[in-house]
């Protein structure tokens, strides 16, 4: 079996001891981690040798919450996250239309509510692109802003009812205003665009996502809205490579609230069948995904108390509908992941998990709650007691996208926004991720926000509640070992230790020596997955401190 010696680096193991000089890889596993002399002896005279030249090596990142096909599609759309005014958004849309005059529709992503002078309207888009449908996903992907042509393509009129768990924005006269919230975006826009996409389109999206992740040092992912089309696309990707993938994919199957208990439970049963059928080291269905509420920026997250404007939102999954679904999934051995951004939603999620414990008995479940942006202090303690993973996204707390979020909550609740260290202090497992494409997918800027609470988008913003910043070494562990633990793979990957998967990333800068700020400049120069170099930077970069 082939052996490779990676020698003379600064290797952070996410284990004890925390640092090593060299690694020996045998096949797809790590055979030795330690000093260079010991590594030479373990490697033997016939091993291939890679000089690390003092560079930092980290365990391969696991993005513990992402949306793979959607991310690949988003990378091909007009980016709007850094457009800070309506005029800038309109200029980009006009330029995109001019660049592709034959396009049947225009797709954009990432706009922010606080970039607009008021509520988004179809007329704002019509002013620059009126002849074809325009679909613009908000930064959080929980709302879609469309023009008049898109409303016509979707068949939405004043008589169209709001779907369960969603809302069609309407003006004072009751006419659709161009905004679609929550399930209205999913059921109208996403289904329309999926119907227009081909298998070839999805294959391109998958390959684009894989390439982007490998270039970022990500060796494993957890998809949080898998469906039939996504499963088929990743099976084709594996078939193109003889049955394996370049990255490790764990998936949670999306389960929608249909309003009917039997139909909801049928989705759980389907997922249990898939978990038995789709179970390889490269592609595995682990559980279900439930979206309990929306987002704070659009005031669709379910809160215990109203927003600053007096509004509030009902949960998409009321507790009576949620409990049987969670209990059935738990009984089937599935992991349950629940999107819960508002403090009322996270409380409902924990109530449902307590019910599952009561009816199914105690065991290691590894259920998880996603986002937890505004959470009651007593629920932090309850989450830890129940052994629930806190799955959180540092980039969602970037100060550059904070102002509208904080304004909707008010100072008192905003002061406890994204309280990462409260979860670890309570003893909970904290897994970091990006939720791409709702935020940039790159791992290193995510670590920067996690360890500083400063902006990776705009350095002029002050730190956002730095008391919740996580030390760099801990942040790396949350993005590697703990992210792997969130999908029950902490004994397989996430550390650089003997017997673990040979998944790691080599950086061109050392953030431990030079400080966290270099994470914004650092690049991954090599990504190794299962002992094979899956990505190598096109040009060598000089060693730097």
CSV table of C-alpha atoms in Angstrom, one decimal, residues 6-407:
chain,number,residue,atom,x,y,z
A,6,UNK,CA,4.4,15.0,4.6
A,7,UNK,CA,7.3,16.4,6.5
A,8,UNK,CA,8.5,19.6,8.3
A,9,UNK,CA,5.2,21.4,8.7
A,10,UNK,CA,3.3,23.1,11.6
A,11,UNK,CA,0.5,20.5,11.9
A,12,UNK,CA,-2.4,21.3,14.1
A,13,UNK,CA,-4.0,18.0,15.0
A,14,UNK,CA,-7.2,19.0,16.8
A,15,UNK,CA,-6.1,16.3,19.3
A,16,UNK,CA,-3.5,15.8,22.0
A,17,UNK,CA,-0.7,16.7,21.5
A,18,UNK,CA,-2.0,19.6,19.5
A,19,UNK,CA,1.1,20.1,17.3
A,20,UNK,CA,3.3,17.8,15.2
A,21,UNK,CA,5.9,18.2,12.5
A,22,UNK,CA,5.1,15.4,10.0
A,23,UNK,CA,2.4,13.0,8.9
A,24,UNK,CA,2.7,9.6,7.3
A,25,UNK,CA,-0.3,8.6,5.1
A,26,UNK,CA,-0.8,4.9,4.2
A,27,UNK,CA,-3.6,4.4,1.6
A,28,UNK,CA,-6.5,6.5,2.8
A,29,UNK,CA,-5.5,6.7,6.5
A,30,UNK,CA,-3.0,8.4,8.7
A,31,UNK,CA,-0.3,5.9,9.8
A,32,UNK,CA,1.8,8.3,12.0
A,33,UNK,CA,1.7,11.8,13.3
A,34,UNK,CA,4.6,13.3,15.3
A,35,UNK,CA,8.2,14.5,14.9
A,36,UNK,CA,10.0,14.3,11.5
A,37,UNK,CA,12.6,11.6,12.7
A,38,UNK,CA,9.8,9.3,13.8
A,39,UNK,CA,7.9,10.0,10.6
A,40,UNK,CA,10.8,9.0,8.4
A,41,UNK,CA,11.2,5.8,10.3
A,42,UNK,CA,7.4,5.1,10.1
A,43,UNK,CA,7.3,5.9,6.4
A,44,UNK,CA,10.2,3.7,5.3
A,45,UNK,CA,12.7,4.3,2.5
A,46,UNK,CA,10.2,3.8,-0.4
A,47,UNK,CA,7.6,6.5,0.7
A,48,UNK,CA,6.8,9.5,-1.5
A,49,UNK,CA,7.9,12.7,0.2
A,50,UNK,CA,6.1,16.1,0.2
A,51,UNK,CA,7.9,19.0,1.8
A,52,UNK,CA,5.6,21.2,3.8
A,53,UNK,CA,8.3,23.8,4.2
A,54,UNK,CA,6.9,25.0,7.6
A,55,UNK,CA,3.4,25.5,6.4
A,56,UNK,CA,0.4,25.1,8.7
A,57,UNK,CA,-1.6,21.9,8.2
A,58,UNK,CA,-5.2,21.7,9.5
A,59,UNK,CA,-7.6,18.8,9.6
A,60,UNK,CA,-10.0,18.9,6.6
A,61,UNK,CA,-12.9,21.2,7.3
A,62,UNK,CA,-16.5,19.8,7.4
A,63,UNK,CA,-19.1,22.3,6.5
A,64,UNK,CA,-21.7,21.0,8.8
A,65,UNK,CA,-24.6,22.9,7.2
A,66,UNK,CA,-24.7,23.7,3.5
A,67,UNK,CA,-26.9,23.3,0.4
A,68,UNK,CA,-24.8,21.7,-2.3
A,69,UNK,CA,-26.8,22.0,-5.5
A,70,UNK,CA,-28.2,25.4,-4.5
A,71,UNK,CA,-24.6,26.6,-3.8
A,72,UNK,CA,-23.4,25.5,-7.2
A,73,UNK,CA,-26.3,27.2,-8.9
A,74,UNK,CA,-25.8,30.4,-6.8
A,75,UNK,CA,-22.1,30.6,-7.9
A,76,UNK,CA,-23.4,31.3,-11.4
A,77,UNK,CA,-25.9,34.0,-10.4
A,78,UNK,CA,-25.5,37.8,-10.1
A,79,UNK,CA,-24.0,38.5,-6.6
A,80,UNK,CA,-25.6,41.3,-4.6
A,81,UNK,CA,-24.4,40.9,-1.1
A,82,UNK,CA,-21.9,43.8,-1.3
A,83,UNK,CA,-24.4,46.0,-3.1
A,84,UNK,CA,-25.2,48.6,-0.5
A,85,UNK,CA,-27.8,50.7,-2.2
A,86,UNK,CA,-30.8,50.1,-4.5
A,87,UNK,CA,-29.0,52.0,-7.2
A,88,UNK,CA,-26.1,49.6,-7.0
A,89,UNK,CA,-28.4,46.6,-7.2
A,90,UNK,CA,-30.2,48.1,-10.2
A,91,UNK,CA,-26.9,48.8,-11.9
A,92,UNK,CA,-25.8,45.2,-11.6
A,93,UNK,CA,-29.1,43.9,-12.9
A,94,UNK,CA,-29.0,46.2,-15.9
A,95,UNK,CA,-25.4,45.1,-16.6
A,96,UNK,CA,-26.3,41.4,-16.3
A,97,UNK,CA,-29.2,41.9,-18.8
A,98,UNK,CA,-26.9,43.8,-21.2
A,99,UNK,CA,-24.3,41.0,-21.0
A,100,UNK,CA,-26.7,38.3,-21.9
A,101,UNK,CA,-29.5,39.7,-24.0
A,102,UNK,CA,-30.8,36.3,-25.0
A,103,UNK,CA,-31.3,35.0,-21.4
A,104,UNK,CA,-34.9,33.8,-20.7
A,105,UNK,CA,-34.7,35.0,-17.1
A,106,UNK,CA,-32.3,36.8,-14.8
A,107,UNK,CA,-31.2,35.2,-11.5
A,108,UNK,CA,-29.5,37.0,-8.6
A,109,UNK,CA,-28.6,36.2,-5.0
A,110,UNK,CA,-27.6,37.7,-1.7
A,111,UNK,CA,-29.3,41.1,-1.5
A,112,UNK,CA,-29.7,42.6,2.0
A,113,UNK,CA,-32.9,44.3,3.4
A,114,UNK,CA,-30.9,47.2,4.8
A,115,UNK,CA,-29.5,48.0,1.3
A,116,UNK,CA,-33.0,49.3,0.3
A,117,UNK,CA,-34.7,52.5,1.1
A,118,UNK,CA,-37.9,50.7,2.1
A,119,UNK,CA,-39.7,47.4,1.4
A,120,UNK,CA,-38.6,45.7,-1.8
A,121,UNK,CA,-41.1,46.0,-4.7
A,122,UNK,CA,-41.5,44.5,-8.2
A,123,UNK,CA,-41.4,48.1,-9.5
A,124,UNK,CA,-37.8,48.6,-8.3
A,125,UNK,CA,-36.7,45.7,-10.5
A,126,UNK,CA,-39.0,46.7,-13.4
A,127,UNK,CA,-37.3,50.0,-13.6
A,128,UNK,CA,-34.2,48.3,-15.0
A,129,UNK,CA,-35.3,44.9,-16.2
A,130,UNK,CA,-39.0,44.5,-17.2
A,131,UNK,CA,-38.9,42.3,-20.3
A,132,UNK,CA,-37.9,39.0,-18.7
A,133,UNK,CA,-38.6,37.4,-15.3
A,134,UNK,CA,-36.1,38.3,-12.6
A,135,UNK,CA,-35.7,36.2,-9.4
A,136,UNK,CA,-33.5,37.6,-6.6
A,137,UNK,CA,-32.9,35.4,-3.5
A,138,UNK,CA,-32.3,37.3,-0.3
A,139,UNK,CA,-29.0,36.8,1.5
A,140,UNK,CA,-30.7,34.2,3.8
A,141,UNK,CA,-32.5,32.4,1.0
A,142,UNK,CA,-35.8,32.6,2.9
A,143,UNK,CA,-37.3,35.3,0.8
A,144,UNK,CA,-37.3,36.0,-3.0
A,145,UNK,CA,-37.7,39.4,-4.6
A,146,UNK,CA,-39.2,39.3,-8.1
A,147,UNK,CA,-40.3,41.6,-10.9
A,148,UNK,CA,-43.7,41.8,-12.5
A,149,UNK,CA,-42.7,39.4,-15.3
A,150,UNK,CA,-41.8,36.8,-12.8
A,151,UNK,CA,-45.1,37.2,-10.9
A,152,UNK,CA,-46.8,36.5,-14.3
A,153,UNK,CA,-44.6,33.5,-15.0
A,154,UNK,CA,-45.4,32.1,-11.6
A,155,UNK,CA,-49.1,32.7,-12.1
A,156,UNK,CA,-49.4,34.8,-8.9
A,157,UNK,CA,-52.3,37.2,-8.7
A,158,UNK,CA,-54.3,38.9,-6.0
A,159,UNK,CA,-56.4,35.8,-5.8
A,160,UNK,CA,-53.5,33.4,-5.1
A,161,UNK,CA,-53.7,32.2,-1.5
A,162,UNK,CA,-50.7,32.2,0.9
A,163,UNK,CA,-49.2,28.7,1.2
A,164,UNK,CA,-48.9,27.0,4.6
A,165,UNK,CA,-45.9,28.5,6.3
A,166,UNK,CA,-45.4,31.3,3.8
A,167,UNK,CA,-46.6,34.6,2.6
A,168,UNK,CA,-47.1,36.5,-0.6
A,169,UNK,CA,-46.2,40.1,-0.1
A,170,UNK,CA,-49.1,42.4,-1.1
A,171,UNK,CA,-49.6,46.2,-1.5
A,172,UNK,CA,-52.3,48.3,0.1
A,173,UNK,CA,-54.7,47.2,-2.7
A,174,UNK,CA,-54.1,43.5,-2.2
A,175,UNK,CA,-52.0,43.1,-5.3
A,176,UNK,CA,-48.8,41.0,-5.2
A,177,UNK,CA,-45.9,43.4,-4.5
A,178,UNK,CA,-42.9,41.3,-5.6
A,179,UNK,CA,-41.9,39.7,-2.3
A,180,UNK,CA,-42.3,36.0,-1.6
A,181,UNK,CA,-41.6,34.8,2.0
A,182,UNK,CA,-40.6,31.4,3.3
A,183,UNK,CA,-42.6,28.6,1.7
A,184,UNK,CA,-44.0,31.0,-0.9
A,185,UNK,CA,-40.5,31.3,-2.2
A,186,UNK,CA,-39.9,27.6,-2.0
A,187,UNK,CA,-43.2,26.4,-3.6
A,188,UNK,CA,-43.4,29.1,-6.3
A,189,UNK,CA,-39.9,30.1,-7.2
A,190,UNK,CA,-37.8,27.1,-6.3
A,191,UNK,CA,-40.2,24.7,-7.9
A,192,UNK,CA,-40.4,26.8,-11.1
A,193,UNK,CA,-36.7,27.1,-11.4
A,194,UNK,CA,-36.1,23.4,-10.7
A,195,UNK,CA,-38.6,22.6,-13.5
A,196,UNK,CA,-36.5,24.7,-15.8
A,197,UNK,CA,-33.2,23.1,-14.8
A,198,UNK,CA,-31.9,19.9,-16.5
A,199,UNK,CA,-29.8,17.1,-15.1
A,200,UNK,CA,-26.9,18.6,-17.0
A,201,UNK,CA,-27.5,21.9,-15.2
A,202,UNK,CA,-27.4,20.2,-11.9
A,203,UNK,CA,-24.3,18.2,-12.8
A,204,UNK,CA,-22.6,21.5,-13.6
A,205,UNK,CA,-23.7,22.9,-10.2
A,206,UNK,CA,-22.4,19.9,-8.3
A,207,UNK,CA,-19.0,20.0,-10.0
A,208,UNK,CA,-18.8,23.7,-9.3
A,209,UNK,CA,-19.6,23.2,-5.6
A,210,UNK,CA,-17.1,20.4,-5.3
A,211,UNK,CA,-14.3,22.4,-6.9
A,212,UNK,CA,-15.1,25.5,-4.7
A,213,UNK,CA,-15.1,23.5,-1.5
A,214,UNK,CA,-11.8,21.6,-2.2
A,215,UNK,CA,-10.1,24.9,-3.0
A,216,UNK,CA,-11.2,26.1,0.5
A,217,UNK,CA,-9.9,23.0,2.3
A,218,UNK,CA,-13.3,21.5,2.9
A,219,UNK,CA,-13.2,17.7,2.7
A,220,UNK,CA,-16.7,16.9,4.1
A,221,UNK,CA,-20.1,18.5,4.0
A,222,UNK,CA,-23.6,18.0,5.5
A,223,UNK,CA,-26.3,19.0,3.1
A,224,UNK,CA,-29.4,20.3,4.9
A,225,UNK,CA,-32.1,20.1,2.3
A,226,UNK,CA,-31.4,17.0,0.2
A,227,UNK,CA,-34.1,15.8,-2.2
A,228,UNK,CA,-34.6,13.4,-5.1
A,229,UNK,CA,-33.0,15.7,-7.7
A,230,UNK,CA,-30.0,16.4,-5.4
A,231,UNK,CA,-29.5,12.7,-4.6
A,232,UNK,CA,-29.6,11.8,-8.3
A,233,UNK,CA,-27.1,14.5,-9.1
A,234,UNK,CA,-24.6,13.2,-6.5
A,235,UNK,CA,-25.1,9.6,-7.5
A,236,UNK,CA,-24.2,10.6,-11.1
A,237,UNK,CA,-21.1,12.5,-9.8
A,238,UNK,CA,-20.0,9.3,-8.0
A,239,UNK,CA,-20.7,7.2,-11.0
A,240,UNK,CA,-18.5,9.4,-13.1
A,241,UNK,CA,-15.7,8.6,-10.6
A,242,UNK,CA,-16.1,4.9,-10.2
A,243,UNK,CA,-18.4,5.1,-7.2
A,244,UNK,CA,-16.6,7.7,-5.0
A,245,UNK,CA,-16.8,11.4,-4.6
A,246,UNK,CA,-14.0,14.0,-4.1
A,247,UNK,CA,-15.6,15.1,-0.8
A,248,UNK,CA,-17.6,13.2,1.8
A,249,UNK,CA,-21.3,14.0,1.7
A,250,UNK,CA,-23.7,13.4,4.5
A,251,UNK,CA,-27.3,14.5,3.8
A,252,UNK,CA,-30.4,15.4,5.8
A,253,UNK,CA,-33.6,14.8,3.8
A,254,UNK,CA,-36.0,17.8,3.6
A,255,UNK,CA,-39.3,17.1,5.3
A,256,UNK,CA,-42.0,19.7,4.7
A,257,UNK,CA,-45.1,20.4,6.8
A,258,UNK,CA,-48.0,19.4,4.6
A,259,UNK,CA,-50.6,20.0,7.2
A,260,UNK,CA,-51.4,16.3,7.3
A,261,UNK,CA,-49.8,14.0,10.0
A,262,UNK,CA,-50.0,10.9,7.8
A,263,UNK,CA,-48.3,12.7,4.9
A,264,UNK,CA,-45.6,14.1,7.2
A,265,UNK,CA,-44.9,10.7,8.7
A,266,UNK,CA,-44.7,9.2,5.2
A,267,UNK,CA,-41.8,11.5,4.5
A,268,UNK,CA,-40.0,10.2,7.6
A,269,UNK,CA,-40.6,6.6,6.4
A,270,UNK,CA,-39.1,7.5,3.0
A,271,UNK,CA,-36.0,9.0,4.7
A,272,UNK,CA,-35.6,5.9,6.8
A,273,UNK,CA,-35.6,3.8,3.6
A,274,UNK,CA,-33.1,6.1,2.0
A,275,UNK,CA,-30.8,5.9,5.1
A,276,UNK,CA,-30.6,2.2,4.6
A,277,UNK,CA,-30.0,2.4,0.9
A,278,UNK,CA,-27.7,5.4,0.7
A,279,UNK,CA,-24.9,4.6,3.1
A,280,UNK,CA,-21.4,4.7,1.8
A,281,UNK,CA,-18.3,6.5,3.1
A,282,UNK,CA,-18.8,9.1,0.3
A,283,UNK,CA,-22.6,9.6,0.2
A,284,UNK,CA,-24.9,8.9,3.2
A,285,UNK,CA,-28.4,9.9,4.2
A,286,UNK,CA,-28.3,10.5,8.0
A,287,UNK,CA,-31.6,12.1,8.9
A,288,UNK,CA,-34.3,14.6,8.3
A,289,UNK,CA,-34.3,18.4,8.1
A,290,UNK,CA,-37.3,20.4,9.4
A,291,UNK,CA,-37.6,24.2,9.0
A,292,UNK,CA,-39.5,25.5,12.1
A,293,UNK,CA,-39.4,29.2,11.3
A,294,UNK,CA,-38.0,31.9,9.1
A,295,UNK,CA,-35.4,34.6,9.6
A,296,UNK,CA,-35.1,37.7,11.7
A,297,UNK,CA,-34.3,40.1,8.8
A,298,UNK,CA,-37.7,39.4,7.3
A,299,UNK,CA,-39.4,39.2,10.7
A,300,UNK,CA,-40.5,35.6,9.9
A,301,UNK,CA,-38.5,33.9,12.7
A,302,UNK,CA,-40.8,32.8,15.5
A,303,UNK,CA,-40.0,34.9,18.6
A,304,UNK,CA,-41.3,34.8,22.2
A,305,UNK,CA,-42.0,38.5,22.0
A,306,UNK,CA,-42.8,40.8,19.0
A,307,UNK,CA,-40.2,42.4,16.8
A,308,UNK,CA,-39.4,46.1,17.1
A,309,UNK,CA,-42.1,47.0,14.6
A,310,UNK,CA,-44.8,45.1,16.6
A,311,UNK,CA,-45.0,42.1,14.2
A,312,UNK,CA,-44.3,38.5,14.9
A,313,UNK,CA,-44.5,35.2,13.1
A,314,UNK,CA,-46.0,31.8,13.8
A,315,UNK,CA,-43.8,28.7,13.6
A,316,UNK,CA,-44.0,26.7,10.4
A,317,UNK,CA,-44.2,23.6,12.5
A,318,UNK,CA,-46.5,23.9,15.5
A,319,UNK,CA,-45.6,21.6,18.4
A,320,UNK,CA,-48.6,19.3,17.9
A,321,UNK,CA,-47.5,18.6,14.3
A,322,UNK,CA,-43.8,18.4,15.1
A,323,UNK,CA,-43.8,16.0,18.0
A,324,UNK,CA,-45.0,12.9,16.0
A,325,UNK,CA,-42.5,13.6,13.2
A,326,UNK,CA,-39.5,14.0,15.6
A,327,UNK,CA,-40.5,10.9,17.6
A,328,UNK,CA,-40.9,8.8,14.5
A,329,UNK,CA,-37.6,9.9,13.1
A,330,UNK,CA,-35.9,9.3,16.4
A,331,UNK,CA,-37.4,5.8,16.7
A,332,UNK,CA,-36.1,5.0,13.3
A,333,UNK,CA,-32.5,6.0,14.3
A,334,UNK,CA,-32.5,9.1,12.1
A,335,UNK,CA,-30.8,12.3,13.1
A,336,UNK,CA,-33.2,15.2,13.4
A,337,UNK,CA,-32.0,18.6,12.3
A,338,UNK,CA,-34.3,21.6,12.9
A,339,UNK,CA,-33.9,25.1,11.6
A,340,UNK,CA,-34.8,27.3,14.5
A,341,UNK,CA,-33.6,31.0,14.4
A,342,UNK,CA,-36.1,32.6,16.8
A,343,UNK,CA,-36.2,31.9,20.5
A,344,UNK,CA,-39.7,30.6,20.3
A,345,UNK,CA,-38.8,28.2,17.6
A,346,UNK,CA,-35.8,26.8,19.4
A,347,UNK,CA,-38.0,26.2,22.5
A,348,UNK,CA,-40.5,24.3,20.4
A,349,UNK,CA,-37.6,22.2,18.9
A,350,UNK,CA,-36.4,21.3,22.4
A,351,UNK,CA,-39.9,20.5,23.5
A,352,UNK,CA,-40.2,18.0,20.6
A,353,UNK,CA,-36.9,16.4,21.4
A,354,UNK,CA,-37.8,16.0,25.1
A,355,UNK,CA,-41.0,14.2,23.9
A,356,UNK,CA,-38.8,11.9,21.7
A,357,UNK,CA,-36.6,11.1,24.7
A,358,UNK,CA,-39.7,10.3,26.8
A,359,UNK,CA,-41.3,8.0,24.3
A,360,UNK,CA,-38.2,6.3,22.9
A,361,UNK,CA,-35.9,6.1,25.9
A,362,UNK,CA,-32.3,7.3,26.4
A,363,UNK,CA,-29.4,6.8,23.9
A,364,UNK,CA,-26.9,8.7,21.9
A,365,UNK,CA,-29.0,10.5,19.4
A,366,UNK,CA,-26.9,13.4,18.0
A,367,UNK,CA,-29.9,15.5,17.1
A,368,UNK,CA,-29.2,19.1,16.2
A,369,UNK,CA,-30.7,22.6,16.0
A,370,UNK,CA,-29.6,24.8,13.2
A,371,UNK,CA,-28.7,28.5,13.6
A,372,UNK,CA,-29.9,29.4,17.1
A,373,UNK,CA,-29.4,33.1,16.4
A,374,UNK,CA,-31.7,34.3,19.2
A,375,UNK,CA,-32.1,31.8,21.9
A,376,UNK,CA,-33.3,32.0,25.5
A,377,UNK,CA,-30.6,31.4,28.2
A,378,UNK,CA,-32.6,28.6,29.8
A,379,UNK,CA,-32.8,26.8,26.4
A,380,UNK,CA,-29.1,26.9,26.1
A,381,UNK,CA,-28.9,24.8,29.3
A,382,UNK,CA,-31.7,22.5,28.2
A,383,UNK,CA,-30.0,21.9,24.8
A,384,UNK,CA,-26.8,20.9,26.5
A,385,UNK,CA,-28.6,18.6,28.9
A,386,UNK,CA,-30.4,16.8,26.0
A,387,UNK,CA,-27.1,16.3,24.2
A,388,UNK,CA,-28.3,18.3,21.2
A,389,UNK,CA,-25.7,19.8,18.8
A,390,UNK,CA,-25.7,23.6,18.4
A,391,UNK,CA,-25.1,23.9,14.7
A,392,UNK,CA,-24.1,27.6,14.0
A,393,UNK,CA,-22.7,29.7,11.3
A,394,UNK,CA,-20.2,32.4,12.3
A,395,UNK,CA,-20.5,34.3,9.0
A,396,UNK,CA,-24.2,35.0,9.8
A,397,UNK,CA,-22.9,37.2,12.6
A,398,UNK,CA,-20.7,39.3,10.3
A,399,UNK,CA,-21.1,42.9,11.5
A,400,UNK,CA,-21.5,44.1,7.9
A,401,UNK,CA,-24.9,42.3,7.7
A,402,UNK,CA,-25.9,42.9,11.4
A,403,UNK,CA,-27.7,46.3,11.4
A,404,UNK,CA,-31.2,45.2,10.1
A,405,UNK,CA,-31.0,42.0,12.2
A,406,UNK,CA,-30.3,44.0,15.4
A,407,UNK,CA,-32.9,46.7,14.6
